[in-house]
Amino acid sequence: MSRKQHPPVDELTVERIRSGLEDRFWKEILCYRSVGSTNTVGLSLPLGDDNEDVGRIVVADSQEKGRGRFDRTWISPPGVNIHASIVLRPGIPPAAGPFLTILAALAAASAMKKETGIAVSIKWPNDLIVSRKKLGGILTEARTSRGVITRAVIGIGINLNLRQEDFPPEISAKATSSLICTGSTFPRAGILSAIMNEFEPRYEIFRKSGGLPLVREMKPLLDTIGREITICEGGEQICGVAEDIDDNGRLIVSLPSGLTRSVGSGEIVETDTGSEC
Ligand code: BTN
């Protein structure tokens, strides 16, 4: 007797994603059943010979080797979550690269608010947070040549229809999903189109006006501001209170000495959670 395989409940197809798009920026949408990591695919995607900066996105139902920041594993089981990497050739200096992470975080937060009603905050520089738990994250990787970013791969991972018991025990207490937050499931293609629709106009503004509009938009969404934190930057631990972000998207930390310090990258650990870097 032959057993029929049921199609995935929430199928991801190029057609479904494209049908929700509002503009023509997105030239190439690649949709895979399973990949190692959509970022890895994005890093080797042929971009053609011209220097045109068009929208490309690599999407996968699941990832075998999903990557988070600091070489952590990003859990990416089939059928439930968003795993996508936007591939651009922005031609901006490497110092402006962190704005792409901010841009993607804003696009994802805005799309989630519109599509699911969840108010997502952003834990600088790349975490999508709901009720102090991690809903998703951004991993931006870049290739540079002659002082400009010739390829940026902006990976977006969002826990969508994952149940609490599906998280590995070691991250279960710190992680959440939109299903856990709302009790409802959401179609991944619709969320992806919404993220792409939110990304494109912000990218245009960024290209015309730089990162300041993004910084302004991010400030009211920032999690952790006003709290005691430890931040690890390049092996150094900086302890203080997270005050704000500056016009360059750097985190301003006020130190016990009364001085302030701005930090360009790193990972915030809230001191009152008792965690260490
Ligand atoms: C983090 O918070 O550490 C960043 C997580 C980024 C995960 C996404 S899922 C799509 C893309 N492919 C990957 O391997 N990682 C990013």
mmCIF file of C-alpha atoms and ligand atoms in Angstrom:
data_model
loop_
_atom_site.group_PDB
_atom_site.id
_atom_site.type_symbol
_atom_site.label_atom_id
_atom_site.label_comp_id
_atom_site.label_asym_id
_atom_site.label_seq_id
_atom_site.Cartn_x
_atom_site.Cartn_y
_atom_site.Cartn_z
ATOM 1 C CA MET A 1 0.000 0.000 0.000
ATOM 2 C CA SER A 2 1.440 3.368 -0.969
ATOM 3 C CA ARG A 3 1.399 6.029 1.711
ATOM 4 C CA LYS A 4 0.651 9.513 0.469
ATOM 5 C CA GLN A 5 2.933 12.217 1.763
ATOM 6 C CA HIS A 6 1.038 15.272 2.929
ATOM 7 C CA PRO A 7 2.425 18.581 1.675
ATOM 8 C CA PRO A 8 3.890 20.824 4.337
ATOM 9 C CA VAL A 9 1.103 22.752 6.063
ATOM 10 C CA ASP A 10 2.821 26.066 5.510
ATOM 11 C CA GLU A 11 4.477 25.724 2.146
ATOM 12 C CA LEU A 12 7.079 28.274 1.128
ATOM 13 C CA THR A 13 7.123 29.001 -2.580
ATOM 14 C CA VAL A 14 8.463 31.813 -4.716
ATOM 15 C CA GLU A 15 4.930 32.433 -6.069
ATOM 16 C CA ARG A 16 3.410 32.783 -2.619
ATOM 17 C CA ILE A 17 6.134 35.178 -1.499
ATOM 18 C CA ARG A 18 6.008 37.210 -4.716
ATOM 19 C CA SER A 19 2.220 37.508 -4.614
ATOM 20 C CA GLY A 20 2.522 39.552 -1.404
ATOM 21 C CA LEU A 21 5.158 41.979 -2.706
ATOM 22 C CA GLU A 22 4.384 45.629 -3.325
ATOM 23 C CA ASP A 23 7.210 46.648 -5.665
ATOM 24 C CA ARG A 24 9.697 45.462 -8.215
ATOM 25 C CA PHE A 25 12.903 45.822 -6.214
ATOM 26 C CA TRP A 26 13.068 42.082 -5.578
ATOM 27 C CA LYS A 27 14.673 40.697 -8.706
ATOM 28 C CA GLU A 28 15.559 37.238 -7.445
ATOM 29 C CA ILE A 29 13.825 35.045 -4.884
ATOM 30 C CA LEU A 30 15.396 31.652 -4.281
ATOM 31 C CA CYS A 31 13.404 29.197 -2.252
ATOM 32 C CA TYR A 32 14.924 25.930 -0.987
ATOM 33 C CA ARG A 33 13.513 22.973 0.906
ATOM 34 C CA SER A 34 16.720 22.600 2.905
ATOM 35 C CA VAL A 35 20.144 24.256 2.859
ATOM 36 C CA GLY A 36 23.140 24.357 5.186
ATOM 37 C CA SER A 37 22.608 28.051 5.863
ATOM 38 C CA THR A 38 20.848 30.647 3.734
ATOM 39 C CA ASN A 39 23.700 33.041 4.584
ATOM 40 C CA THR A 40 26.238 30.597 3.160
ATOM 41 C CA VAL A 41 24.161 30.281 -0.031
ATOM 42 C CA GLY A 42 23.924 34.084 -0.189
ATOM 43 C CA LEU A 43 27.671 34.506 0.162
ATOM 44 C CA SER A 44 28.308 32.477 -3.008
ATOM 45 C CA LEU A 45 25.260 33.501 -5.042
ATOM 46 C CA PRO A 46 26.264 34.690 -8.551
ATOM 47 C CA LEU A 47 25.441 38.395 -8.799
ATOM 48 C CA GLY A 48 26.158 38.970 -12.473
ATOM 49 C CA ASP A 49 28.647 41.386 -13.949
ATOM 50 C CA ASP A 50 26.816 44.681 -13.669
ATOM 51 C CA ASN A 51 27.018 46.664 -10.473
ATOM 52 C CA GLU A 52 23.281 47.118 -10.158
ATOM 53 C CA ASP A 53 22.093 46.878 -6.562
ATOM 54 C CA VAL A 54 18.877 44.899 -6.798
ATOM 55 C CA GLY A 55 17.066 42.874 -4.178
ATOM 56 C CA ARG A 56 17.865 39.202 -3.902
ATOM 57 C CA ILE A 57 16.704 36.882 -1.170
ATOM 58 C CA VAL A 58 17.493 33.282 -0.304
ATOM 59 C CA VAL A 59 14.795 31.497 1.689
ATOM 60 C CA ALA A 60 14.769 27.990 3.119
ATOM 61 C CA ASP A 61 12.145 25.842 4.761
ATOM 62 C CA SER A 62 14.865 24.423 7.033
ATOM 63 C CA GLN A 63 18.603 24.772 7.597
ATOM 64 C CA GLU A 64 21.005 21.974 8.464
ATOM 65 C CA LYS A 65 23.656 24.361 9.772
ATOM 66 C CA GLY A 66 21.787 27.520 10.663
ATOM 67 C CA ARG A 67 24.231 30.011 12.146
ATOM 68 C CA GLY A 68 23.758 32.668 14.778
ATOM 69 C CA ARG A 69 26.249 35.301 15.892
ATOM 70 C CA PHE A 70 29.455 34.135 17.562
ATOM 71 C CA ASP A 71 29.252 30.827 15.675
ATOM 72 C CA ARG A 72 26.235 29.688 17.638
ATOM 73 C CA THR A 73 23.802 27.196 16.160
ATOM 74 C CA TRP A 74 20.484 28.643 14.989
ATOM 75 C CA ILE A 75 17.751 26.062 15.284
ATOM 76 C CA SER A 76 15.996 25.786 11.942
ATOM 77 C CA PRO A 77 13.554 22.848 11.798
ATOM 78 C CA PRO A 78 11.302 22.350 8.752
ATOM 79 C CA GLY A 79 7.856 23.863 8.338
ATOM 80 C CA VAL A 80 7.740 26.463 11.089
ATOM 81 C CA ASN A 81 10.191 29.353 11.070
ATOM 82 C CA ILE A 82 11.589 32.121 8.884
ATOM 83 C CA HIS A 83 15.114 31.582 7.568
ATOM 84 C CA ALA A 84 16.020 34.149 4.948
ATOM 85 C CA SER A 85 19.080 36.026 3.708
ATOM 86 C CA ILE A 86 18.875 39.270 1.785
ATOM 87 C CA VAL A 87 21.770 39.698 -0.634
ATOM 88 C CA LEU A 88 22.809 43.197 -1.710
ATOM 89 C CA ARG A 89 25.803 44.909 -3.265
ATOM 90 C CA PRO A 90 25.552 48.184 -1.392
ATOM 91 C CA GLY A 91 28.930 49.715 -2.249
ATOM 92 C CA ILE A 92 29.086 51.435 1.146
ATOM 93 C CA PRO A 93 32.132 51.689 3.411
ATOM 94 C CA PRO A 94 32.482 48.830 5.928
ATOM 95 C CA ALA A 95 31.888 51.327 8.770
ATOM 96 C CA ALA A 96 28.312 51.766 7.514
ATOM 97 C CA GLY A 97 27.703 48.002 7.461
ATOM 98 C CA PRO A 98 26.061 47.863 10.931
ATOM 99 C CA PHE A 99 23.227 50.037 9.583
ATOM 100 C CA LEU A 100 22.175 47.087 7.410
ATOM 101 C CA THR A 101 21.621 45.022 10.545
ATOM 102 C CA ILE A 102 19.584 47.840 12.080
ATOM 103 C CA LEU A 103 17.613 48.161 8.840
ATOM 104 C CA ALA A 104 16.737 44.471 8.759
ATOM 105 C CA ALA A 105 15.790 44.465 12.449
ATOM 106 C CA LEU A 106 13.461 47.438 11.876
ATOM 107 C CA ALA A 107 11.907 45.828 8.801
ATOM 108 C CA ALA A 108 11.334 42.561 10.664
ATOM 109 C CA ALA A 109 9.918 44.314 13.753
ATOM 110 C CA SER A 110 7.580 46.420 11.659
ATOM 111 C CA ALA A 111 6.413 43.450 9.577
ATOM 112 C CA MET A 112 5.763 41.383 12.701
ATOM 113 C CA LYS A 113 3.729 44.203 14.234
ATOM 114 C CA LYS A 114 1.616 44.557 11.085
ATOM 115 C CA GLU A 115 1.129 40.856 10.421
ATOM 116 C CA THR A 116 0.868 39.408 13.934
ATOM 117 C CA GLY A 117 0.172 42.380 16.210
ATOM 118 C CA ILE A 118 3.260 41.562 18.298
ATOM 119 C CA ALA A 119 5.208 44.586 19.524
ATOM 120 C CA VAL A 120 8.797 43.535 18.916
ATOM 121 C CA SER A 121 11.614 45.460 20.538
ATOM 122 C CA ILE A 122 15.227 45.397 19.439
ATOM 123 C CA LYS A 123 18.078 44.459 21.698
ATOM 124 C CA TRP A 124 21.056 46.257 20.232
ATOM 125 C CA PRO A 125 22.442 45.414 17.799
ATOM 126 C CA ASN A 126 20.554 42.490 16.325
ATOM 127 C CA ASP A 127 18.086 40.679 18.570
ATOM 128 C CA LEU A 128 14.318 40.742 18.079
ATOM 129 C CA ILE A 129 12.793 40.620 21.545
ATOM 130 C CA VAL A 130 9.328 40.101 22.985
ATOM 131 C CA SER A 131 8.774 40.183 26.747
ATOM 132 C CA ARG A 132 12.542 39.901 27.284
ATOM 133 C CA LYS A 133 12.711 36.677 25.266
ATOM 134 C CA LYS A 134 14.330 36.191 21.896
ATOM 135 C CA LEU A 135 11.939 35.966 18.959
ATOM 136 C CA GLY A 136 14.586 36.277 16.282
ATOM 137 C CA GLY A 137 17.916 37.666 15.228
ATOM 138 C CA ILE A 138 19.904 39.148 12.383
ATOM 139 C CA LEU A 139 23.283 37.916 11.162
ATOM 140 C CA THR A 140 24.967 40.243 8.663
ATOM 141 C CA GLU A 141 28.037 39.069 6.778
ATOM 142 C CA ALA A 142 29.910 41.058 4.164
ATOM 143 C CA ARG A 143 32.571 40.881 1.515
ATOM 144 C CA THR A 144 34.612 43.988 0.878
ATOM 145 C CA SER A 145 36.885 45.082 -1.899
ATOM 146 C CA ARG A 146 38.773 48.359 -2.353
ATOM 147 C CA GLY A 147 37.229 49.909 0.730
ATOM 148 C CA VAL A 148 33.576 49.180 -0.006
ATOM 149 C CA ILE A 149 31.126 46.399 0.780
ATOM 150 C CA THR A 150 30.651 44.599 -2.511
ATOM 151 C CA ARG A 151 28.278 42.010 -1.065
ATOM 152 C CA ALA A 152 26.183 42.112 2.066
ATOM 153 C CA VAL A 153 24.266 39.065 3.230
ATOM 154 C CA ILE A 154 21.706 39.935 5.864
ATOM 155 C CA GLY A 155 20.336 36.795 7.485
ATOM 156 C CA ILE A 156 17.003 36.995 9.268
ATOM 157 C CA GLY A 157 15.802 34.216 11.544
ATOM 158 C CA ILE A 158 12.396 34.437 13.259
ATOM 159 C CA ASN A 159 10.744 31.837 15.441
ATOM 160 C CA LEU A 160 7.238 31.774 14.073
ATOM 161 C CA ASN A 161 5.205 28.633 14.565
ATOM 162 C CA LEU A 162 7.497 26.826 16.994
ATOM 163 C CA ARG A 163 6.028 25.517 20.271
ATOM 164 C CA GLN A 164 7.825 25.991 23.574
ATOM 165 C CA GLU A 165 8.557 22.268 23.810
ATOM 166 C CA ASP A 166 10.255 22.367 20.405
ATOM 167 C CA PHE A 167 13.126 24.533 21.694
ATOM 168 C CA PRO A 168 16.192 22.708 23.006
ATOM 169 C CA PRO A 169 16.190 22.824 26.845
ATOM 170 C CA GLU A 170 19.267 25.073 26.986
ATOM 171 C CA ILE A 171 17.531 27.945 25.170
ATOM 172 C CA SER A 172 13.892 27.254 26.004
ATOM 173 C CA ALA A 173 13.716 29.736 28.909
ATOM 174 C CA LYS A 174 15.223 32.549 26.810
ATOM 175 C CA ALA A 175 13.394 31.994 23.512
ATOM 176 C CA THR A 176 9.900 32.596 22.225
ATOM 177 C CA SER A 177 7.904 32.437 18.998
ATOM 178 C CA SER A 178 4.919 34.284 17.591
ATOM 179 C CA LEU A 179 2.841 31.140 18.196
ATOM 180 C CA ILE A 180 3.824 31.170 21.875
ATOM 181 C CA CYS A 181 3.112 34.919 22.125
ATOM 182 C CA THR A 182 -0.295 34.876 20.440
ATOM 183 C CA GLY A 183 -1.566 31.283 20.332
ATOM 184 C CA SER A 184 -1.958 31.653 16.551
ATOM 185 C CA THR A 185 0.032 30.320 13.618
ATOM 186 C CA PHE A 186 1.051 32.649 10.803
ATOM 187 C CA PRO A 187 1.841 31.820 7.151
ATOM 188 C CA ARG A 188 5.554 32.190 6.555
ATOM 189 C CA ALA A 189 5.239 33.439 2.967
ATOM 190 C CA GLY A 190 3.030 36.328 4.107
ATOM 191 C CA ILE A 191 5.472 37.295 6.857
ATOM 192 C CA LEU A 192 8.382 37.121 4.418
ATOM 193 C CA SER A 193 6.647 39.341 1.853
ATOM 194 C CA ALA A 194 5.851 41.787 4.655
ATOM 195 C CA ILE A 195 9.508 41.887 5.757
ATOM 196 C CA MET A 196 10.593 42.489 2.150
ATOM 197 C CA ASN A 197 7.968 45.231 1.757
ATOM 198 C CA GLU A 198 9.245 46.903 4.923
ATOM 199 C CA PHE A 199 12.893 46.488 3.948
ATOM 200 C CA GLU A 200 12.845 48.105 0.503
ATOM 201 C CA PRO A 201 11.651 51.662 1.376
ATOM 202 C CA ARG A 202 14.017 51.835 4.347
ATOM 203 C CA TYR A 203 16.888 50.724 2.150
ATOM 204 C CA GLU A 204 16.053 53.476 -0.313
ATOM 205 C CA ILE A 205 16.037 56.073 2.464
ATOM 206 C CA PHE A 206 19.330 54.673 3.793
ATOM 207 C CA ARG A 207 20.917 54.970 0.353
ATOM 208 C CA LYS A 208 19.749 58.574 -0.028
ATOM 209 C CA SER A 209 20.106 59.888 3.515
ATOM 210 C CA GLY A 210 22.418 57.515 5.400
ATOM 211 C CA GLY A 211 21.780 55.797 8.701
ATOM 212 C CA LEU A 212 20.357 58.599 10.832
ATOM 213 C CA PRO A 213 16.678 57.963 9.910
ATOM 214 C CA LEU A 214 17.202 54.326 10.913
ATOM 215 C CA VAL A 215 18.746 55.314 14.237
ATOM 216 C CA ARG A 216 15.805 57.637 14.925
ATOM 217 C CA GLU A 217 13.311 54.905 14.110
ATOM 218 C CA MET A 218 15.161 52.395 16.269
ATOM 219 C CA LYS A 219 15.387 54.462 19.453
ATOM 220 C CA PRO A 220 11.803 53.983 20.685
ATOM 221 C CA LEU A 221 12.040 50.245 19.985
ATOM 222 C CA LEU A 222 15.245 49.682 21.926
ATOM 223 C CA ASP A 223 15.174 47.105 24.669
ATOM 224 C CA THR A 224 17.720 47.211 27.530
ATOM 225 C CA ILE A 225 18.048 51.027 27.652
ATOM 226 C CA GLY A 226 18.354 52.211 31.247
ATOM 227 C CA ARG A 227 19.396 48.781 32.478
ATOM 228 C CA GLU A 228 22.673 47.588 33.966
ATOM 229 C CA ILE A 229 24.521 45.599 31.384
ATOM 230 C CA THR A 230 27.777 43.908 30.674
ATOM 231 C CA ILE A 231 28.855 44.045 27.084
ATOM 232 C CA CYS A 232 31.588 41.931 25.609
ATOM 233 C CA GLU A 233 33.470 43.638 22.797
ATOM 234 C CA GLY A 234 36.490 41.900 21.330
ATOM 235 C CA GLY A 235 37.183 39.939 24.526
ATOM 236 C CA GLU A 236 36.843 43.006 26.773
ATOM 237 C CA GLN A 237 33.989 43.212 29.280
ATOM 238 C CA ILE A 238 32.432 46.639 29.703
ATOM 239 C CA CYS A 239 29.999 47.083 32.601
ATOM 240 C CA GLY A 240 27.650 50.028 32.964
ATOM 241 C CA VAL A 241 24.197 51.311 32.142
ATOM 242 C CA ALA A 242 22.997 51.200 28.528
ATOM 243 C CA GLU A 243 22.080 54.840 27.870
ATOM 244 C CA ASP A 244 21.237 55.270 24.211
ATOM 245 C CA ILE A 245 22.536 54.747 20.700
ATOM 246 C CA ASP A 246 24.439 57.514 18.935
ATOM 247 C CA ASP A 247 23.983 58.803 15.378
ATOM 248 C CA ASN A 248 26.314 56.096 14.093
ATOM 249 C CA GLY A 249 24.263 53.332 15.666
ATOM 250 C CA ARG A 250 26.827 52.716 18.423
ATOM 251 C CA LEU A 251 25.655 51.848 21.927
ATOM 252 C CA ILE A 252 26.414 54.482 24.569
ATOM 253 C CA VAL A 253 27.249 52.964 27.943
ATOM 254 C CA SER A 254 27.668 55.068 31.077
ATOM 255 C CA LEU A 255 30.446 53.623 33.200
ATOM 256 C CA PRO A 256 30.643 53.540 37.018
ATOM 257 C CA SER A 257 33.395 56.183 36.749
ATOM 258 C CA GLY A 258 30.859 58.653 35.356
ATOM 259 C CA LEU A 259 32.442 58.563 31.903
ATOM 260 C CA THR A 260 30.579 57.259 28.876
ATOM 261 C CA ARG A 261 31.814 54.894 26.258
ATOM 262 C CA SER A 262 30.389 54.075 22.838
ATOM 263 C CA VAL A 263 30.540 50.492 21.660
ATOM 264 C CA GLY A 264 30.373 49.479 18.004
ATOM 265 C CA SER A 265 29.684 45.775 18.299
ATOM 266 C CA GLY A 266 29.344 43.069 20.864
ATOM 267 C CA GLU A 267 26.743 41.251 22.846
ATOM 268 C CA ILE A 268 24.753 42.718 25.681
ATOM 269 C CA VAL A 269 24.270 40.612 28.778
ATOM 270 C CA GLU A 270 21.949 42.137 31.336
ATOM 271 C CA THR A 271 23.794 42.196 34.635
ATOM 272 C CA ASP A 272 20.676 41.482 36.715
ATOM 273 C CA THR A 273 20.128 38.164 34.924
ATOM 274 C CA GLY A 274 23.380 36.945 36.421
ATOM 275 C CA SER A 275 24.693 35.694 33.073
ATOM 276 C CA GLU A 276 28.262 36.003 31.945
ATOM 277 C CA CYS A 277 29.786 36.701 28.562
HETATM 278 C C1 BTN B 1 21.581 35.722 16.029
HETATM 279 O O1 BTN B 1 20.690 36.210 16.726
HETATM 280 O O2 BTN B 1 22.589 35.210 16.528
HETATM 281 C C2 BTN B 1 21.439 35.779 14.534
HETATM 282 C C3 BTN B 1 20.571 34.657 14.007
HETATM 283 C C4 BTN B 1 20.446 34.687 12.496
HETATM 284 C C5 BTN B 1 19.768 33.454 11.973
HETATM 285 C C6 BTN B 1 19.499 33.570 10.499
HETATM 286 S S1 BTN B 1 18.426 32.304 9.895
HETATM 287 C C7 BTN B 1 18.764 32.803 8.267
HETATM 288 C C8 BTN B 1 20.237 33.106 8.189
HETATM 289 N N1 BTN B 1 20.988 31.887 7.944
HETATM 290 C C9 BTN B 1 21.742 31.554 8.976
HETATM 291 O O3 BTN B 1 22.470 30.554 9.021
HETATM 292 N N2 BTN B 1 21.629 32.457 9.945
HETATM 293 C C10 BTN B 1 20.718 33.508 9.592
#
